[in-house]
XYZ file of C-alpha atoms in Angstrom:
373
model
C 54.557 -23.968 -9.574
C 51.512 -23.870 -11.967
C 48.485 -21.955 -10.914
C 45.152 -23.100 -10.527
C 43.901 -21.126 -13.351
C 46.577 -22.754 -15.684
C 45.642 -25.919 -14.470
C 42.026 -25.354 -15.224
C 42.768 -24.227 -18.835
C 45.005 -27.213 -19.696
C 42.231 -29.595 -18.399
C 39.616 -27.511 -20.364
C 41.748 -27.666 -23.765
C 42.418 -31.467 -23.305
C 38.559 -32.158 -22.782
C 37.621 -30.052 -25.766
C 40.272 -31.825 -28.035
C 39.190 -35.194 -26.945
C 35.397 -34.082 -27.725
C 36.283 -32.602 -31.035
C 38.171 -36.221 -31.901
C 35.187 -38.157 -30.885
C 32.713 -35.938 -32.947
C 34.828 -35.643 -36.165
C 36.045 -39.084 -36.448
C 35.424 -40.329 -40.048
C 34.563 -43.661 -41.151
C 37.460 -45.686 -42.361
C 36.159 -46.862 -45.787
C 38.731 -48.894 -47.880
C 37.781 -46.936 -50.900
C 37.367 -43.307 -50.839
C 36.563 -42.888 -54.707
C 33.060 -44.027 -54.485
C 30.098 -42.277 -52.998
C 28.339 -45.405 -52.697
C 30.384 -47.821 -50.260
C 28.027 -50.796 -50.541
C 24.235 -52.219 -50.684
C 22.024 -53.615 -48.162
C 19.468 -55.929 -49.675
C 16.012 -56.666 -48.300
C 13.358 -58.941 -49.937
C 12.339 -62.223 -51.470
C 13.772 -64.678 -54.041
C 14.083 -62.077 -56.867
C 16.975 -60.388 -54.721
C 18.056 -63.541 -52.749
C 21.808 -64.232 -53.308
C 21.532 -67.555 -51.486
C 20.458 -67.087 -47.959
C 18.123 -69.813 -47.953
C 20.879 -72.435 -48.690
C 21.769 -71.937 -45.150
C 18.315 -72.376 -43.724
C 17.818 -76.286 -43.317
C 13.966 -76.267 -42.942
C 13.274 -73.957 -46.056
C 11.586 -75.341 -48.981
C 12.457 -72.377 -51.420
C 15.904 -73.280 -52.585
C 17.864 -72.631 -55.773
C 21.035 -74.186 -54.918
C 21.051 -76.941 -57.699
C 21.393 -77.183 -61.181
C 20.090 -75.828 -63.752
C 20.160 -72.828 -61.452
C 23.290 -71.149 -61.938
C 23.975 -72.752 -65.075
C 25.550 -69.505 -66.637
C 26.707 -68.139 -63.246
C 30.535 -68.299 -62.696
C 30.077 -70.280 -59.452
C 27.388 -72.382 -60.660
C 24.326 -72.934 -58.347
C 24.607 -70.512 -55.446
C 20.898 -69.898 -54.407
C 20.163 -67.146 -57.239
C 16.690 -68.025 -58.473
C 17.880 -67.643 -62.170
C 20.281 -68.967 -64.679
C 23.006 -66.495 -64.172
C 23.049 -62.872 -62.415
C 20.206 -61.732 -60.562
C 19.301 -57.943 -60.471
C 21.061 -57.435 -57.332
C 24.360 -58.425 -58.964
C 23.932 -56.342 -62.214
C 22.900 -53.331 -60.212
C 25.970 -53.816 -57.991
C 28.260 -53.876 -60.991
C 26.709 -50.479 -62.300
C 27.554 -48.997 -58.800
C 30.902 -50.573 -59.264
C 30.639 -53.188 -56.227
C 31.573 -56.859 -56.321
C 28.924 -59.617 -55.116
C 27.113 -58.722 -52.188
C 27.590 -61.492 -49.344
C 24.531 -63.228 -47.908
C 23.670 -62.844 -44.338
C 23.350 -66.609 -43.568
C 26.736 -67.309 -44.945
C 28.990 -67.916 -41.940
C 31.988 -66.071 -43.749
C 29.942 -62.803 -43.914
C 31.583 -61.016 -41.011
C 34.419 -58.669 -40.547
C 35.589 -56.883 -43.649
C 33.638 -58.742 -45.722
C 30.510 -56.880 -44.819
C 32.116 -53.399 -45.949
C 30.396 -53.890 -49.384
C 27.181 -54.547 -47.845
C 24.970 -57.532 -47.091
C 22.162 -59.418 -48.575
C 19.452 -60.181 -46.184
C 16.754 -61.466 -48.598
C 15.105 -64.730 -48.280
C 13.112 -66.529 -51.028
C 9.535 -67.316 -50.094
C 9.318 -64.422 -47.683
C 7.216 -61.355 -47.400
C 6.235 -58.023 -45.832
C 3.922 -60.069 -43.470
C 5.519 -62.669 -41.134
C 2.986 -65.107 -41.861
C 3.544 -65.065 -45.590
C 6.588 -67.133 -45.021
C 5.051 -70.130 -43.505
C 4.186 -71.788 -46.698
C 7.981 -72.042 -47.582
C 9.035 -73.592 -44.277
C 11.463 -71.520 -42.298
C 12.304 -68.221 -44.225
C 13.473 -64.704 -43.112
C 10.575 -62.215 -43.397
C 11.199 -58.525 -43.787
C 10.975 -57.902 -40.164
C 13.526 -60.550 -39.395
C 15.824 -59.345 -42.107
C 15.740 -55.705 -40.495
C 16.392 -57.349 -36.999
C 19.501 -59.096 -38.437
C 20.756 -55.833 -39.694
C 20.243 -54.139 -36.378
C 21.518 -56.800 -34.051
C 24.353 -58.464 -35.848
C 25.415 -56.464 -38.975
C 25.451 -53.010 -37.663
C 27.664 -53.704 -34.656
C 30.035 -55.438 -36.702
C 30.156 -52.673 -39.245
C 30.535 -49.980 -36.574
C 33.517 -52.167 -35.397
C 35.067 -52.322 -38.683
C 34.794 -48.631 -39.651
C 35.322 -47.021 -36.301
C 32.260 -44.923 -36.457
C 28.603 -45.072 -35.525
C 26.002 -46.570 -38.163
C 24.197 -43.445 -38.482
C 27.155 -41.695 -39.931
C 28.010 -44.895 -41.959
C 24.672 -46.001 -43.543
C 24.030 -42.827 -45.318
C 26.969 -44.049 -47.742
C 24.906 -47.296 -48.749
C 22.150 -48.193 -50.881
C 19.230 -49.980 -49.130
C 17.425 -51.984 -51.934
C 14.037 -53.423 -51.284
C 12.282 -55.912 -53.428
C 9.176 -57.498 -51.461
C 5.563 -58.178 -51.643
C 5.002 -60.495 -54.189
C 4.830 -63.570 -52.084
C 2.234 -61.610 -49.877
C 0.116 -62.231 -52.830
C 0.986 -65.722 -54.275
C 1.641 -67.326 -51.094
C -0.790 -65.671 -49.122
C -3.657 -63.563 -50.318
C -4.374 -65.688 -53.485
C -3.611 -68.941 -51.774
C -6.418 -68.212 -49.451
C -8.982 -66.925 -51.966
C -11.753 -66.765 -51.802
C -11.678 -67.388 -48.053
C -9.716 -64.336 -47.203
C -10.389 -62.579 -43.908
C -9.862 -59.078 -45.748
C -10.918 -57.633 -49.008
C -8.283 -56.631 -51.702
C -8.242 -53.048 -50.781
C -7.887 -54.034 -46.947
C -5.123 -56.523 -47.669
C -3.109 -53.887 -49.504
C -3.631 -51.417 -46.874
C -2.139 -53.865 -44.588
C 1.001 -54.390 -46.728
C 1.453 -50.702 -47.168
C 1.173 -50.068 -43.564
C 3.585 -52.826 -42.927
C 6.247 -51.909 -45.439
C 5.792 -48.038 -44.507
C 7.121 -49.273 -40.833
C 9.758 -51.315 -42.088
C 11.290 -48.590 -44.175
C 10.849 -46.020 -41.228
C 12.938 -48.447 -39.132
C 15.570 -48.629 -41.986
C 15.749 -44.561 -41.773
C 15.870 -44.596 -38.034
C 18.997 -46.822 -38.313
C 20.621 -44.480 -40.600
C 19.444 -45.493 -44.114
C 19.195 -42.477 -46.516
C 19.351 -43.631 -50.017
C 16.482 -46.359 -50.980
C 15.747 -48.269 -54.182
C 12.422 -49.882 -53.712
C 11.123 -52.343 -56.602
C 7.522 -52.734 -57.630
C 5.829 -56.160 -57.917
C 6.396 -58.203 -60.945
C 3.549 -58.793 -63.472
C 3.261 -62.326 -62.063
C -0.137 -62.574 -63.692
C 2.278 -63.167 -67.012
C 4.340 -65.708 -65.330
C 4.037 -69.588 -66.590
C 3.034 -70.808 -62.965
C 0.097 -68.350 -62.784
C -1.022 -68.863 -66.334
C -0.753 -72.685 -66.094
C -3.144 -72.447 -62.954
C -5.740 -70.028 -63.941
C -7.964 -69.878 -67.090
C -6.951 -67.235 -69.676
C -8.822 -66.163 -72.743
C -6.142 -66.879 -75.242
C -2.471 -68.676 -74.942
C -0.753 -65.256 -74.980
C -2.830 -63.457 -72.500
C -1.918 -62.697 -68.837
C -4.202 -63.076 -65.972
C -5.680 -59.951 -65.653
C -7.198 -60.556 -62.247
C -3.751 -61.021 -60.846
C -1.965 -58.220 -62.633
C -4.907 -55.794 -61.489
C -4.297 -56.485 -58.043
C -0.464 -56.240 -58.154
C -0.925 -53.039 -60.075
C -3.234 -51.524 -57.419
C -0.500 -52.365 -54.839
C 2.126 -50.828 -57.043
C 0.111 -47.512 -57.271
C -0.143 -47.375 -53.429
C 3.522 -48.132 -52.960
C 4.631 -45.537 -55.358
C 2.372 -42.775 -53.397
C 3.758 -44.406 -50.210
C 7.282 -43.541 -51.072
C 6.458 -40.042 -52.342
C 4.962 -39.434 -48.837
C 7.975 -41.031 -47.028
C 10.379 -38.850 -48.807
C 8.451 -35.799 -47.491
C 8.125 -37.326 -44.032
C 11.857 -38.313 -43.702
C 14.328 -35.578 -43.807
C 17.371 -36.334 -46.004
C 15.944 -39.432 -47.436
C 15.953 -40.107 -51.282
C 13.981 -42.877 -52.913
C 13.995 -44.459 -56.316
C 10.922 -46.393 -57.312
C 11.752 -48.903 -59.847
C 8.547 -49.898 -61.939
C 9.546 -53.439 -62.700
C 5.895 -54.316 -63.669
C 5.785 -51.599 -66.511
C 9.343 -52.691 -67.820
C 8.547 -56.388 -67.978
C 5.127 -55.754 -69.370
C 6.948 -53.826 -72.046
C 9.314 -56.741 -72.878
C 6.425 -59.035 -72.913
C 4.341 -56.809 -75.333
C 7.359 -55.875 -77.567
C 9.877 -58.711 -77.133
C 11.831 -58.119 -80.284
C 12.960 -54.668 -79.122
C 14.843 -56.496 -76.299
C 16.084 -59.594 -78.367
C 13.406 -61.826 -76.578
C 11.622 -64.650 -78.704
C 9.660 -66.565 -75.817
C 7.513 -64.549 -73.326
C 5.277 -67.309 -72.083
C 7.268 -70.684 -71.364
C 9.828 -71.490 -68.543
C 13.232 -72.144 -69.904
C 13.794 -74.927 -67.377
C 11.992 -78.061 -66.683
C 9.349 -77.486 -63.877
C 8.661 -79.804 -61.248
C 5.157 -80.235 -61.196
C 2.708 -80.728 -58.178
C 2.224 -84.326 -59.065
C 5.952 -84.742 -59.153
C 6.189 -83.386 -55.503
C 7.002 -79.671 -56.650
C 4.977 -76.526 -56.696
C 4.962 -75.968 -60.588
C 7.262 -73.098 -59.956
C 10.827 -74.098 -59.304
C 13.221 -76.005 -61.763
C 13.446 -79.863 -61.452
C 16.740 -80.629 -59.608
C 19.170 -81.674 -62.510
C 16.539 -80.945 -65.111
C 17.211 -79.522 -68.607
C 17.199 -75.932 -69.376
C 16.712 -74.399 -72.827
C 19.949 -73.862 -74.840
C 18.945 -70.233 -75.794
C 18.511 -68.688 -72.467
C 19.007 -65.131 -73.520
C 15.787 -65.341 -75.607
C 13.281 -65.933 -72.686
C 11.643 -63.918 -70.326
C 11.203 -66.427 -67.631
C 13.797 -69.101 -66.373
C 11.408 -71.135 -64.227
C 7.792 -70.504 -63.417
C 8.117 -67.236 -61.819
C 11.585 -65.733 -61.943
C 13.126 -64.013 -64.964
C 16.351 -64.904 -66.769
C 19.565 -63.040 -66.533
C 18.689 -61.324 -69.864
C 15.606 -59.706 -68.176
C 17.759 -59.040 -65.005
C 20.096 -57.196 -67.343
C 17.415 -54.932 -68.738
C 15.945 -54.246 -65.326
C 19.254 -53.339 -63.671
C 20.113 -50.970 -66.549
C 16.672 -49.239 -66.512
C 17.131 -48.727 -62.772
C 20.334 -47.252 -63.205
C 19.897 -45.070 -66.295
C 16.307 -44.751 -67.352
C 14.957 -41.174 -67.973
C 11.229 -42.419 -68.219
C 8.838 -41.912 -65.255
C 7.001 -44.861 -65.939
C 10.006 -46.874 -65.328
C 11.805 -45.044 -62.668
C 10.550 -42.276 -60.112
C 11.237 -39.614 -59.446
C 14.779 -40.304 -60.760
C 17.054 -43.098 -61.586
C 19.854 -44.882 -59.499
C 22.755 -43.000 -60.980
C 21.346 -39.725 -60.389
C 20.624 -40.945 -56.728
C 24.064 -41.693 -56.226
C 25.439 -38.497 -57.567
C 23.048 -36.382 -55.749
């Protein structure tokens, strides 16, 4: 008969083997050749791949022509004529199109390449999205990741999210609407000063980034605000000295926010162990395109390429007219509608984010080195 000591050793051995199996289990990724397995996207219309299509009461939609006139699937909810910056950055990272969270088919193995949670018209602050009807703000987007996507992802990969999510890029492009649909919309009857409002935004975003880190995110790409003072929508609404100038009061406010954002990311990288950030200075990149357009093959830096639906016509002087005309030389324009860039500009943004070595464009490194590091 087996002695009690032998039985005890066998039980201990089985327990230890089981423990090691649980601790050493690896995430079952389909493609083991790439370091980055996918992207999770958070933000507003500049990075929204079509979530708002599935929100009935949302007013900020781009699911009609001429949006998508150059996209292989036509109008999909992307606020541009072709690919947006997320599509193009994904291609550089060797990923396919990132599915939208609200699409009912975004579940199971579809989510292994990541999910786009962004919602046009949303902001860092929950209150910002009220103007656009029903949209998903940053806080709701993060809750969707935590409560819906992560449990599904863990099931698909056979591992915990804190093991899996370090293999993904977390791309954040938000904040512009907090100014255009919140602070400036209420001006001059704001309850806070500009520095106070910026501080509120930075505090809110820092908490949101911390939450993504706590969930397992380690590699972050955060985009600055765009120079919206140069956009057709803002230039048409506010007086400017000459037809070719930008509205400096708007750009100065956005630039001040961007300065605080860059400093925040430097601080968070020190505060959060093993985290890595890339700050993409979209503001400077687009300003360089506007001031030196010929270097980028651009001719028109001030007009929208598509017909804009005016306020008198029931629009907001920002979005394209449903079924309206678009310019034929779209690759020569900075702006597709009143606020969103053309695919031509998105190509520049994605390439700069991925490859640039210039600190005024990407800081402290580029996306390519972030992935390789």
